[in-house]
Short mmCIF file of C-alpha atoms and ligand atoms in Angstrom, two decimals:
data_model
loop_
_atom_site.label_atom_id
_atom_site.label_comp_id
_atom_site.label_asym_id
_atom_site.label_seq_id
_atom_site.Cartn_x
_atom_site.Cartn_y
_atom_site.Cartn_z
CA UNK A 209 -73.40 -115.05 -90.72
CA UNK A 210 -76.31 -116.65 -88.89
CA UNK A 211 -79.06 -114.41 -87.49
CA UNK A 212 -79.77 -114.90 -83.82
CA UNK A 213 -82.54 -117.36 -83.06
CA UNK A 214 -85.29 -116.26 -80.74
CA UNK A 215 -87.98 -118.26 -79.05
CA UNK A 216 -91.04 -117.10 -81.00
CA UNK A 217 -93.91 -115.13 -79.44
CA UNK A 218 -96.19 -118.07 -80.33
CA UNK A 219 -94.06 -120.47 -78.28
CA UNK A 220 -94.08 -118.06 -75.36
CA UNK A 221 -97.89 -117.76 -75.63
CA UNK A 222 -98.14 -121.54 -75.39
CA UNK A 223 -96.10 -121.38 -72.17
CA UNK A 224 -98.39 -118.62 -70.87
CA UNK A 225 -101.26 -121.08 -71.35
CA UNK A 226 -99.52 -123.62 -69.12
CA UNK A 227 -98.76 -120.89 -66.59
CA UNK A 228 -102.50 -120.13 -66.35
CA UNK A 229 -103.33 -123.79 -65.86
CA UNK A 230 -100.87 -124.26 -63.01
CA UNK A 231 -102.03 -120.96 -61.53
CA UNK A 232 -105.62 -122.25 -61.52
CA UNK A 233 -104.57 -125.54 -59.93
CA UNK A 234 -102.73 -123.66 -57.20
CA UNK A 235 -105.67 -121.30 -56.63
CA UNK A 236 -108.01 -124.31 -56.30
CA UNK A 237 -105.65 -125.87 -53.76
CA UNK A 238 -105.58 -122.67 -51.74
CA UNK A 239 -109.40 -122.35 -51.84
CA UNK A 240 -109.74 -125.90 -50.59
CA UNK A 241 -106.98 -126.07 -47.99
CA UNK A 242 -106.48 -122.46 -46.99
CA UNK A 243 -102.77 -122.90 -47.68
CA UNK A 244 -100.55 -121.69 -50.47
CA UNK A 245 -98.30 -123.85 -52.58
CA UNK A 246 -94.67 -122.87 -52.12
CA UNK A 247 -91.57 -123.19 -54.28
CA UNK A 248 -87.85 -122.93 -53.71
CA UNK A 249 -85.01 -122.44 -56.19
CA UNK A 250 -81.57 -123.58 -55.11
CA UNK A 251 -78.72 -122.36 -57.28
CA UNK A 252 -75.08 -123.32 -57.76
CA UNK A 253 -72.38 -121.92 -59.97
CA UNK A 254 -71.77 -118.75 -61.90
CA UNK A 255 -73.68 -115.51 -62.34
CA UNK A 256 -75.30 -116.81 -65.52
CA UNK A 257 -76.83 -119.53 -63.42
CA UNK A 258 -77.95 -116.99 -60.83
CA UNK A 259 -79.60 -115.01 -63.61
CA UNK A 260 -81.39 -118.16 -64.83
CA UNK A 261 -82.48 -118.91 -61.26
CA UNK A 262 -84.02 -115.44 -61.02
CA UNK A 263 -86.06 -116.26 -64.13
CA UNK A 264 -87.11 -119.66 -62.76
CA UNK A 265 -88.20 -117.88 -59.60
CA UNK A 266 -90.13 -115.36 -61.70
CA UNK A 267 -91.89 -118.12 -63.64
CA UNK A 268 -92.80 -119.96 -60.43
CA UNK A 269 -94.29 -116.82 -58.88
CA UNK A 270 -96.31 -116.24 -62.04
CA UNK A 271 -97.71 -119.75 -61.62
CA UNK A 272 -98.94 -118.79 -58.16
CA UNK A 273 -96.20 -120.27 -56.01
CA UNK A 274 -95.20 -118.37 -52.91
CA UNK A 275 -91.57 -118.35 -51.81
CA UNK A 276 -90.60 -121.21 -49.50
CA UNK A 277 -88.05 -120.61 -46.75
CA UNK A 278 -85.99 -123.61 -47.81
CA UNK A 279 -86.19 -126.84 -49.79
CA UNK A 280 -87.76 -128.80 -46.92
CA UNK A 281 -90.69 -126.42 -46.79
CA UNK A 282 -91.46 -126.39 -50.53
CA UNK A 283 -93.99 -128.11 -52.78
CA UNK A 284 -91.68 -127.55 -55.74
CA UNK A 285 -87.89 -127.53 -55.44
CA UNK A 286 -85.73 -126.64 -58.40
CA UNK A 287 -81.98 -127.19 -58.19
CA UNK A 288 -80.16 -125.13 -60.77
CA UNK A 289 -76.87 -126.93 -61.22
CA UNK A 290 -73.29 -126.22 -62.30
CA UNK A 291 -71.00 -128.54 -64.26
CA UNK A 292 -67.79 -126.53 -64.42
CA UNK A 293 -65.79 -128.78 -62.08
CA UNK A 294 -66.27 -132.17 -60.50
CA UNK A 295 -66.46 -130.62 -57.06
CA UNK A 296 -69.51 -128.55 -58.09
CA UNK A 297 -71.25 -131.66 -59.43
CA UNK A 298 -70.46 -133.72 -56.33
CA UNK A 299 -71.99 -131.07 -54.07
CA UNK A 300 -75.15 -130.97 -56.13
CA UNK A 301 -75.50 -134.75 -56.21
CA UNK A 302 -75.10 -134.83 -52.42
CA UNK A 303 -77.87 -132.28 -52.00
CA UNK A 304 -80.19 -134.08 -54.39
CA UNK A 305 -79.51 -137.22 -52.36
CA UNK A 306 -80.52 -135.44 -49.16
CA UNK A 307 -83.91 -134.55 -50.70
CA UNK A 308 -84.91 -138.23 -50.87
CA UNK A 309 -86.04 -137.97 -47.21
CA UNK A 310 -88.35 -135.07 -48.02
CA UNK A 311 -89.78 -136.93 -50.97
CA UNK A 312 -90.53 -139.98 -48.81
CA UNK A 313 -92.29 -137.79 -46.28
CA UNK A 314 -94.21 -135.83 -48.92
CA UNK A 315 -94.56 -137.88 -52.11
CA UNK A 316 -96.52 -135.07 -53.79
CA UNK A 317 -93.61 -132.67 -53.77
CA UNK A 318 -91.93 -132.04 -57.12
CA UNK A 319 -88.15 -132.19 -57.28
CA UNK A 320 -86.60 -130.65 -60.36
CA UNK A 321 -82.96 -130.62 -61.43
CA UNK A 322 -82.00 -128.14 -64.11
CA UNK A 323 -79.12 -126.10 -65.51
CA UNK A 324 -75.75 -127.23 -66.81
CA UNK A 325 -75.44 -130.69 -65.25
CA UNK A 326 -78.41 -132.39 -66.92
CA UNK A 327 -77.48 -130.76 -70.22
CA UNK A 328 -74.71 -133.39 -70.37
CA UNK A 329 -76.09 -136.73 -71.63
CA UNK A 330 -74.17 -138.85 -69.11
CA UNK A 331 -75.49 -136.77 -66.23
CA UNK A 332 -79.06 -136.78 -67.42
CA UNK A 333 -78.73 -140.59 -67.66
CA UNK A 334 -77.33 -140.71 -64.12
CA UNK A 335 -80.23 -138.64 -62.81
CA UNK A 336 -82.66 -140.95 -64.57
CA UNK A 337 -81.13 -144.13 -63.17
CA UNK A 338 -79.74 -143.26 -59.75
CA UNK A 339 -82.21 -140.60 -58.57
CA UNK A 340 -85.65 -142.07 -59.34
CA UNK A 341 -87.40 -139.60 -57.04
CA UNK A 342 -86.36 -136.62 -59.18
CA UNK A 343 -89.52 -135.72 -61.13
CA UNK A 344 -88.32 -133.08 -63.49
CA UNK A 345 -85.00 -132.78 -65.33
CA UNK A 346 -84.27 -130.02 -67.82
CA UNK A 347 -81.24 -128.32 -69.30
CA UNK A 348 -80.22 -124.71 -69.82
CA UNK A 349 -82.09 -124.52 -73.13
CA UNK A 350 -85.46 -125.33 -71.57
CA UNK A 351 -85.73 -122.65 -68.87
CA UNK A 352 -88.53 -120.84 -70.71
CA UNK A 353 -90.47 -124.13 -70.91
CA UNK A 354 -90.75 -124.55 -67.14
CA UNK A 355 -94.55 -123.96 -67.11
CA UNK A 356 -95.18 -126.80 -69.59
CA UNK A 357 -92.72 -129.18 -67.94
CA UNK A 358 -94.07 -128.54 -64.47
CA UNK A 359 -97.68 -128.85 -65.64
CA UNK A 360 -96.85 -132.21 -67.21
CA UNK A 361 -95.11 -133.45 -64.07
CA UNK A 362 -98.05 -132.34 -61.92
CA UNK A 363 -100.85 -133.75 -64.04
CA UNK A 364 -99.41 -136.86 -65.67
CA UNK A 365 -97.61 -138.07 -62.58
CA UNK A 366 -94.66 -139.21 -64.64
CA UNK A 367 -91.04 -138.18 -64.77
CA UNK A 368 -90.36 -135.41 -67.27
CA UNK A 369 -87.05 -134.98 -69.10
CA UNK A 370 -86.16 -132.11 -71.42
CA UNK A 371 -82.44 -132.16 -72.06
CA UNK A 372 -82.16 -132.12 -75.85
CA UNK A 373 -78.92 -130.73 -77.17
CA UNK A 374 -79.32 -127.41 -78.93
CA UNK A 375 -77.33 -124.43 -80.13
CA UNK A 376 -79.65 -122.47 -77.86
CA UNK A 377 -82.03 -119.60 -78.44
CA UNK A 378 -82.94 -116.37 -76.72
CA UNK A 379 -86.24 -116.07 -74.87
CA UNK A 380 -87.12 -112.43 -74.23
CA UNK A 381 -89.67 -111.04 -71.82
CA UNK A 382 -89.55 -113.77 -69.17
CA UNK A 383 -90.37 -112.63 -65.63
CA UNK A 384 -87.48 -112.08 -63.23
CA UNK A 385 -87.45 -111.97 -59.44
CA UNK A 386 -84.24 -110.16 -58.56
CA UNK A 387 -82.63 -111.38 -55.40
CA UNK A 388 -81.26 -108.01 -54.42
CA UNK A 389 -82.86 -104.60 -54.26
CA UNK A 390 -80.05 -102.57 -55.72
CA UNK A 391 -77.91 -105.04 -57.66
CA UNK A 392 -78.96 -106.66 -60.88
CA UNK A 393 -77.57 -109.01 -63.50
CA UNK A 394 -78.31 -108.26 -67.13
CA UNK A 395 -77.48 -111.02 -69.60
CA UNK A 396 -76.34 -109.45 -72.83
CA UNK A 397 -75.49 -112.73 -74.55
CA UNK A 398 -75.62 -116.45 -73.97
CA UNK A 399 -73.41 -119.42 -74.84
CA UNK A 400 -69.79 -119.68 -75.86
CA UNK A 401 -67.95 -120.46 -79.10
CA UNK A 402 -64.45 -120.67 -77.72
CA UNK A 403 -64.09 -124.33 -76.83
CA UNK A 404 -61.21 -123.95 -74.42
CA UNK A 405 -60.12 -127.57 -74.23
CA UNK A 406 -60.83 -127.97 -70.49
CA UNK A 407 -64.25 -126.35 -70.46
CA UNK A 408 -67.72 -127.85 -70.56
CA UNK A 409 -69.57 -124.55 -71.03
CA UNK A 410 -69.82 -124.56 -74.86
CA UNK A 411 -71.37 -128.03 -74.66
CA UNK A 412 -73.97 -127.15 -72.03
CA UNK A 413 -74.83 -123.57 -72.96
CA UNK A 414 -74.70 -123.72 -76.73
CA UNK A 415 -73.40 -121.22 -79.28
CA UNK A 416 -72.91 -117.52 -78.74
CA UNK A 417 -76.04 -115.51 -79.27
CA UNK A 418 -76.39 -111.83 -78.49
CA UNK A 419 -79.46 -109.98 -77.35
CA UNK A 420 -80.73 -107.04 -79.32
CA UNK A 421 -78.91 -103.93 -78.03
CA UNK A 422 -82.18 -102.00 -77.77
CA UNK A 423 -83.56 -104.69 -75.46
CA UNK A 424 -80.46 -104.49 -73.30
CA UNK A 425 -80.61 -100.69 -73.18
CA UNK A 426 -84.32 -100.77 -72.28
CA UNK A 427 -83.63 -103.24 -69.48
CA UNK A 428 -80.83 -101.12 -68.04
CA UNK A 429 -82.94 -97.95 -68.28
CA UNK A 430 -85.75 -99.74 -66.44
CA UNK A 431 -83.39 -100.93 -63.72
CA UNK A 432 -81.85 -97.50 -63.22
CA UNK A 433 -85.23 -95.84 -62.96
CA UNK A 434 -86.30 -98.50 -60.45
CA UNK A 435 -83.40 -97.66 -58.15
CA UNK A 436 -80.86 -100.35 -59.09
CA UNK A 437 -77.40 -98.96 -58.50
CA UNK A 438 -75.09 -101.80 -59.35
CA UNK A 439 -75.63 -103.46 -62.70
CA UNK A 440 -73.49 -106.30 -64.04
CA UNK A 441 -73.63 -107.19 -67.72
CA UNK A 442 -73.25 -110.93 -68.19
CA UNK A 443 -71.91 -113.17 -70.91
CA UNK A 444 -69.34 -115.99 -71.12
CA UNK A 445 -67.32 -113.68 -73.30
CA UNK A 446 -68.83 -110.20 -73.37
CA UNK A 447 -66.14 -109.06 -75.79
CA UNK A 448 -67.62 -111.09 -78.60
CA UNK A 449 -71.02 -109.47 -78.09
CA UNK A 450 -72.63 -108.80 -81.47
CA UNK A 451 -70.34 -111.08 -83.49
CA UNK A 452 -73.27 -113.35 -84.26
CA UNK A 453 -75.48 -110.55 -85.61
CA UNK A 454 -75.37 -109.02 -89.08
CA UNK A 455 -73.74 -105.59 -88.60
CA UNK A 456 -74.28 -106.09 -84.90
CA UNK A 457 -73.30 -103.47 -82.35
CA UNK A 458 -70.08 -104.52 -80.61
CA UNK A 459 -69.42 -104.52 -76.88
CA UNK A 460 -67.46 -101.25 -76.52
CA UNK A 461 -70.26 -99.41 -78.32
CA UNK A 462 -72.94 -101.11 -76.20
CA UNK A 463 -71.05 -100.11 -73.07
CA UNK A 464 -70.78 -96.53 -74.33
CA UNK A 465 -74.54 -96.39 -74.97
CA UNK A 466 -75.34 -97.84 -71.56
CA UNK A 467 -72.99 -95.37 -69.93
CA UNK A 468 -74.91 -92.54 -71.61
CA UNK A 469 -78.00 -93.43 -69.55
CA UNK A 470 -78.32 -90.82 -66.80
CA UNK A 471 -78.58 -91.91 -63.20
CA UNK A 472 -76.72 -92.86 -60.06
CA UNK A 473 -75.39 -96.34 -60.81
CA UNK A 474 -72.27 -98.39 -61.45
CA UNK A 475 -71.89 -100.70 -64.41
CA UNK A 476 -69.73 -103.84 -64.36
CA UNK A 477 -69.34 -106.68 -66.83
CA UNK A 478 -68.07 -110.22 -66.91
CA UNK A 479 -66.42 -112.21 -68.32
CA UNK A 480 -63.85 -110.80 -70.74
CA UNK A 481 -61.87 -113.26 -72.83
CA UNK A 482 -58.39 -111.74 -73.25
CA UNK A 483 -58.23 -112.71 -76.92
CA UNK A 484 -61.11 -110.31 -77.65
CA UNK A 485 -60.48 -107.55 -75.11
CA UNK A 486 -59.15 -104.46 -76.85
CA UNK A 487 -57.60 -101.11 -76.01
CA UNK A 488 -60.90 -99.62 -77.24
CA UNK A 489 -62.68 -101.38 -74.36
CA UNK A 490 -60.20 -99.90 -71.90
CA UNK A 491 -60.71 -96.46 -73.44
CA UNK A 492 -64.47 -96.76 -72.97
CA UNK A 493 -64.03 -97.65 -69.30
CA UNK A 494 -61.52 -94.82 -68.81
CA UNK A 495 -63.81 -92.17 -70.28
CA UNK A 496 -67.08 -93.49 -68.87
CA UNK A 497 -69.19 -91.96 -66.13
CA UNK A 498 -70.55 -95.23 -64.75
CA UNK A 499 -68.12 -98.08 -65.45
CA UNK A 500 -66.48 -99.57 -62.37
CA UNK A 501 -62.70 -99.37 -62.52
CA UNK A 502 -62.37 -103.12 -62.43
CA UNK A 503 -61.89 -105.85 -64.98
CA UNK A 504 -61.90 -109.63 -64.68
CA UNK A 505 -59.50 -110.93 -67.28
CA UNK A 506 -58.98 -114.69 -66.86
CA UNK A 507 -55.48 -115.64 -67.97
CA UNK A 508 -55.67 -119.37 -66.96
CA UNK A 509 -51.89 -119.92 -67.29
CA UNK A 510 -48.64 -118.01 -67.64
CA UNK A 511 -47.15 -120.51 -70.09
CA UNK A 512 -47.60 -120.05 -73.85
CA UNK A 513 -47.27 -123.79 -74.31
CA UNK A 514 -50.15 -124.48 -71.92
CA UNK A 515 -52.24 -121.63 -73.32
CA UNK A 516 -51.92 -123.28 -76.73
CA UNK A 517 -52.97 -126.65 -75.35
CA UNK A 518 -55.90 -124.89 -73.70
CA UNK A 519 -56.88 -123.31 -77.05
CA UNK A 520 -56.94 -119.86 -75.49
CA UNK A 521 -55.70 -118.13 -78.65
CA UNK A 522 -53.53 -115.45 -77.02
CA UNK A 523 -49.96 -115.44 -75.79
CA UNK A 524 -48.65 -114.19 -72.47
CA UNK A 525 -46.99 -111.33 -74.38
CA UNK A 526 -50.28 -110.23 -75.95
CA UNK A 527 -52.04 -110.50 -72.60
CA UNK A 528 -49.45 -108.38 -70.84
CA UNK A 529 -49.62 -105.74 -73.58
CA UNK A 530 -53.28 -105.29 -72.74
CA UNK A 531 -52.59 -105.19 -69.00
CA UNK A 532 -49.90 -102.54 -69.53
CA UNK A 533 -52.24 -100.48 -71.70
CA UNK A 534 -55.01 -100.78 -69.11
CA UNK A 535 -52.75 -99.77 -66.22
CA UNK A 536 -51.35 -96.83 -68.20
CA UNK A 537 -54.83 -95.51 -68.97
CA UNK A 538 -56.66 -96.39 -65.74
CA UNK A 539 -54.08 -96.29 -62.93
CA UNK A 540 -56.55 -97.35 -60.22
CA UNK A 541 -57.93 -100.27 -62.27
CA UNK A 542 -58.62 -103.36 -60.14
CA UNK A 543 -57.61 -106.42 -62.14
CA UNK A 544 -58.70 -109.94 -61.23
CA UNK A 545 -58.22 -113.24 -62.98
CA UNK A 546 -58.81 -117.00 -63.06
CA UNK A 547 -55.98 -119.53 -63.11
CA UNK A 548 -56.14 -123.28 -63.59
CA UNK A 549 -53.38 -125.25 -61.88
CA UNK A 550 -52.47 -128.74 -63.07
CA UNK A 551 -53.76 -128.64 -66.64
CA UNK A 552 -52.71 -131.91 -68.37
CA UNK A 553 -49.00 -131.82 -69.16
CA UNK A 554 -48.26 -128.73 -67.04
CA UNK A 555 -44.61 -128.98 -65.95
CA UNK A 556 -42.79 -127.25 -63.11
CA UNK A 557 -41.38 -124.79 -65.72
CA UNK A 558 -44.87 -123.99 -67.02
CA UNK A 559 -46.07 -123.44 -63.49
CA UNK A 560 -43.09 -121.22 -62.71
CA UNK A 561 -44.14 -119.05 -65.66
CA UNK A 562 -47.57 -118.70 -64.08
CA UNK A 563 -45.94 -117.57 -60.82
CA UNK A 564 -43.79 -115.08 -62.78
CA UNK A 565 -46.90 -113.74 -64.48
CA UNK A 566 -48.77 -113.09 -61.25
CA UNK A 567 -45.71 -111.39 -59.74
CA UNK A 568 -45.63 -109.10 -62.79
CA UNK A 569 -49.34 -108.33 -62.99
CA UNK A 570 -49.98 -108.23 -59.23
CA UNK A 571 -53.66 -109.03 -59.47
CA UNK A 572 -55.88 -107.60 -56.79
CA UNK A 573 -57.35 -111.04 -56.36
CA UNK A 574 -57.31 -114.35 -58.11
CA UNK A 575 -59.72 -117.25 -58.49
CA UNK A 576 -57.58 -120.36 -58.52
CA UNK A 577 -58.78 -123.80 -59.60
CA UNK A 578 -57.29 -127.25 -59.68
CA UNK A 579 -57.83 -128.69 -63.14
CA UNK A 580 -60.86 -130.98 -63.21
CA UNK A 581 -61.35 -133.31 -66.20
CA UNK A 582 -64.77 -132.88 -67.84
CA UNK A 583 -66.41 -135.64 -69.87
CA UNK A 584 -66.31 -134.97 -73.61
CA UNK A 585 -63.73 -132.16 -73.52
CA UNK A 586 -60.44 -132.57 -75.45
CA UNK A 587 -58.28 -132.03 -72.35
CA UNK A 588 -59.89 -134.99 -70.59
CA UNK A 589 -58.03 -137.33 -72.94
CA UNK A 590 -54.67 -135.55 -72.87
CA UNK A 591 -51.60 -137.11 -71.21
CA UNK A 592 -51.51 -135.99 -67.60
CA UNK A 593 -48.39 -137.34 -65.87
CA UNK A 594 -48.33 -135.00 -62.83
CA UNK A 595 -49.71 -136.51 -59.63
CA UNK A 596 -52.50 -134.94 -57.63
CA UNK A 597 -50.00 -134.25 -54.81
CA UNK A 598 -47.75 -132.32 -57.21
CA UNK A 599 -50.71 -130.34 -58.48
CA UNK A 600 -51.94 -129.61 -54.97
CA UNK A 601 -48.46 -128.43 -53.95
CA UNK A 602 -48.36 -126.05 -56.94
CA UNK A 603 -51.85 -124.85 -56.10
CA UNK A 604 -50.75 -124.04 -52.53
CA UNK A 605 -47.67 -122.17 -53.76
CA UNK A 606 -49.82 -120.09 -56.10
CA UNK A 607 -52.28 -119.30 -53.34
CA UNK A 608 -49.50 -118.29 -50.98
CA UNK A 609 -47.95 -115.96 -53.56
CA UNK A 610 -51.30 -114.37 -54.40
CA UNK A 611 -52.30 -113.97 -50.76
CA UNK A 612 -49.08 -112.07 -50.15
CA UNK A 613 -49.71 -109.83 -53.19
CA UNK A 614 -53.37 -109.18 -52.27
CA UNK A 615 -52.38 -108.36 -48.69
CA UNK A 616 -49.66 -105.96 -49.84
CA UNK A 617 -52.05 -104.20 -52.22
CA UNK A 618 -54.64 -103.97 -49.46
CA UNK A 619 -52.13 -102.63 -46.95
CA UNK A 620 -51.46 -99.77 -49.36
CA UNK A 621 -54.99 -98.54 -48.56
CA UNK A 622 -54.40 -98.16 -44.82
CA UNK A 623 -54.69 -94.52 -43.79
CA UNK A 624 -56.64 -93.56 -46.92
CA UNK A 625 -60.22 -92.32 -47.00
CA UNK A 626 -62.57 -93.75 -49.62
CA UNK A 627 -65.98 -92.41 -50.55
CA UNK A 628 -68.22 -95.47 -50.58
CA UNK A 629 -71.83 -96.48 -50.81
CA UNK A 630 -72.71 -98.56 -47.74
CA UNK A 631 -74.87 -101.26 -49.17
CA UNK A 632 -74.67 -104.70 -47.75
CA UNK A 633 -75.07 -106.33 -44.40
CA UNK A 634 -72.18 -108.79 -44.44
CA UNK A 635 -71.58 -110.71 -41.26
CA UNK A 636 -68.31 -109.53 -39.77
CA UNK A 637 -68.13 -108.92 -36.01
CA UNK A 638 -67.71 -105.23 -35.23
CA UNK A 639 -68.54 -104.12 -38.75
CA UNK A 640 -72.27 -103.77 -39.34
CA UNK A 641 -72.07 -102.71 -42.97
CA UNK A 642 -69.98 -103.45 -45.99
CA UNK A 643 -69.26 -101.77 -49.26
CA UNK A 644 -67.45 -102.39 -52.51
CA UNK A 645 -64.92 -100.05 -54.02
CA UNK A 646 -65.38 -99.11 -57.66
CA UNK A 647 -63.20 -102.01 -58.61
CA UNK A 648 -65.23 -104.44 -56.54
CA UNK A 649 -62.96 -104.73 -53.50
CA UNK A 650 -64.78 -105.69 -50.29
CA UNK A 651 -64.68 -103.14 -47.46
CA UNK A 652 -66.10 -103.96 -44.02
CA UNK A 653 -67.36 -100.75 -42.48
CA UNK A 654 -67.86 -99.93 -38.81
CA UNK A 655 -71.02 -97.84 -39.05
CA UNK A 656 -74.56 -97.95 -37.68
CA UNK A 657 -77.08 -99.87 -39.77
CA UNK A 658 -79.03 -96.63 -40.15
CA UNK A 659 -76.38 -95.51 -42.65
CA UNK A 660 -77.19 -98.40 -44.98
CA UNK A 661 -77.78 -97.23 -48.56
CA UNK A 662 -76.02 -93.91 -47.96
CA UNK A 663 -72.68 -92.67 -49.27
CA UNK A 664 -70.00 -91.97 -46.70
CA UNK A 665 -66.29 -91.26 -46.25
CA UNK A 666 -64.64 -94.38 -44.88
CA UNK A 667 -61.22 -94.23 -43.25
CA UNK A 668 -59.32 -97.49 -43.85
CA UNK A 669 -57.77 -98.71 -40.60
CA UNK A 670 -56.57 -102.19 -41.45
CA UNK A 671 -56.48 -104.75 -44.23
CA UNK A 672 -56.39 -108.49 -44.78
CA UNK A 673 -55.84 -110.69 -47.80
CA UNK A 674 -59.51 -110.56 -48.69
CA UNK A 675 -60.83 -107.22 -47.51
CA UNK A 676 -60.29 -103.74 -46.15
CA UNK A 677 -61.67 -102.60 -42.77
CA UNK A 678 -62.63 -99.04 -42.01
CA UNK A 679 -64.88 -96.65 -40.11
CA UNK A 680 -67.14 -93.88 -41.26
CA UNK A 681 -65.65 -90.46 -40.77
CA UNK A 682 -68.36 -88.45 -42.42
CA UNK A 683 -71.68 -89.59 -43.78
CA UNK A 684 -73.19 -87.90 -46.72
CA UNK A 685 -76.06 -88.57 -49.04
N1 5AD B 20 -61.14 -127.41 -64.35
C1 5AD B 20 -60.75 -126.39 -63.54
N2 5AD B 20 -61.16 -125.12 -63.71
C2 5AD B 20 -62.00 -124.85 -64.74
N3 5AD B 20 -62.55 -123.71 -65.16
C3 5AD B 20 -63.32 -123.98 -66.24
N4 5AD B 20 -63.27 -125.28 -66.53
C4 5AD B 20 -62.44 -125.87 -65.61
C5 5AD B 20 -61.98 -127.18 -65.39
N5 5AD B 20 -62.34 -128.19 -66.18
C6 5AD B 20 -62.30 -122.42 -64.53
C7 5AD B 20 -61.65 -121.43 -65.50
C8 5AD B 20 -62.77 -120.47 -65.79
C9 5AD B 20 -63.53 -120.48 -64.49
C10 5AD B 20 -64.92 -119.98 -64.57
O1 5AD B 20 -63.52 -121.84 -64.12
O2 5AD B 20 -60.60 -120.77 -64.84
O3 5AD B 20 -62.31 -119.18 -66.12
FE1 SF4 B 21 -65.26 -121.99 -71.05
FE2 SF4 B 21 -63.35 -120.82 -72.51
FE3 SF4 B 21 -65.96 -120.36 -73.07
FE4 SF4 B 21 -64.86 -119.35 -70.83
S1 SF4 B 21 -64.28 -118.83 -72.95
S2 SF4 B 21 -66.86 -120.41 -71.01
S3 SF4 B 21 -63.40 -120.93 -70.25
S4 SF4 B 21 -64.88 -122.30 -73.25
#
């Protein structure tokens, strides 16, 4: 078994050197002009990407950049990209295109494109050829090198590319600017070894590598003592945490140790691959003090034939066994899932099995995706006779069925009182605050803003497909 690879302290010290140089350049600019250099990080995609963006933000602040309001107001713009589906890539390319006007107006600005998209060779080539005003292009493996890359772009006035393929390493101790005051992401592992045949992630994020459990525990302790109340552990497949380490601690044990940390907080995790989720994991959630009663368990399809073609390595039967176990042990467990519609070769019968599955499980909510072929993945060269219209029609049927199920589940809450922490300001007319149930369900709450960050009894008055609506009956702590 291979030991996890870390970015060495020496390499990080080299980056600190570049940080100091950029910091000095920015200080000199401020002394001369009376203005501060500003940076903006734009982020697309999953929570892993958000977590990377928080690090990029941290590195930029360390180099003396103040936060810009938006990309048009920034001296450095970094676009942290997503490659999971074509739609995500198209959006990003459109936004990079729009930045050409800013670059013409302010040729000194630095435009950087990073994350999953440029980690694919054909995309990095496209950025090189079709977007000549992009100064800096780097992949997911080069986040820690931002100081060096930016310094080079600033001083050598040439385009900088760092998109080498790599199994990936772990860089510890990088600065993080967390976007929210009470919610935090904690990456416990990076990369993916599963190679689902439709998915680009293993190609752009490298092999699975787990952080040292003590590091994770220290980070969570630090967050809890700094007032973070909602902590989400991140990994492409948290259930294979520790598999890459000699005698490594496994996920259920890590969760147990985190749960033992005293404090007023909720712990969540994502994502769980069903092939590695075990009854032991469910037991840990059931007996924990801090774990949210929610689990995201992407099934992708209800057809064994399609699951095999997807290389998911579980059957519908095995999946449902776990769901039944979970429901038996945690009756109020909120279960959510991802489903891909229109995988190559999916027939009407396969799709019907997916509908049957969702009627059986009755997910609280579902993330549904139309299959999108990704360059270099095995599924992209599979026979795919169904037309886009057929796929779209299936997609709509799935959505309709799930909307009905979600609405019915939500209607079951009407007339109940939930004890909730009123955290967010989510725009919804008539409801100043919002909250999440333990399982992550959105609740719009009619309450004065002064009750933000307090715990209150909320009486649920109505429900929709996506959320519950209630009013505060009694505020507490
Ligand atoms: N096409 C459509 N959906 C995809 N996903 C991953 N790759 C693709 C693809 N090529 C979906 C899966 C995964 C979620 C994050 O995105 O459902 O669980
Ligand atoms: Fe992609 Fe499958 Fe890995 Fe998830 S488990 S990131 S779907 S390859």
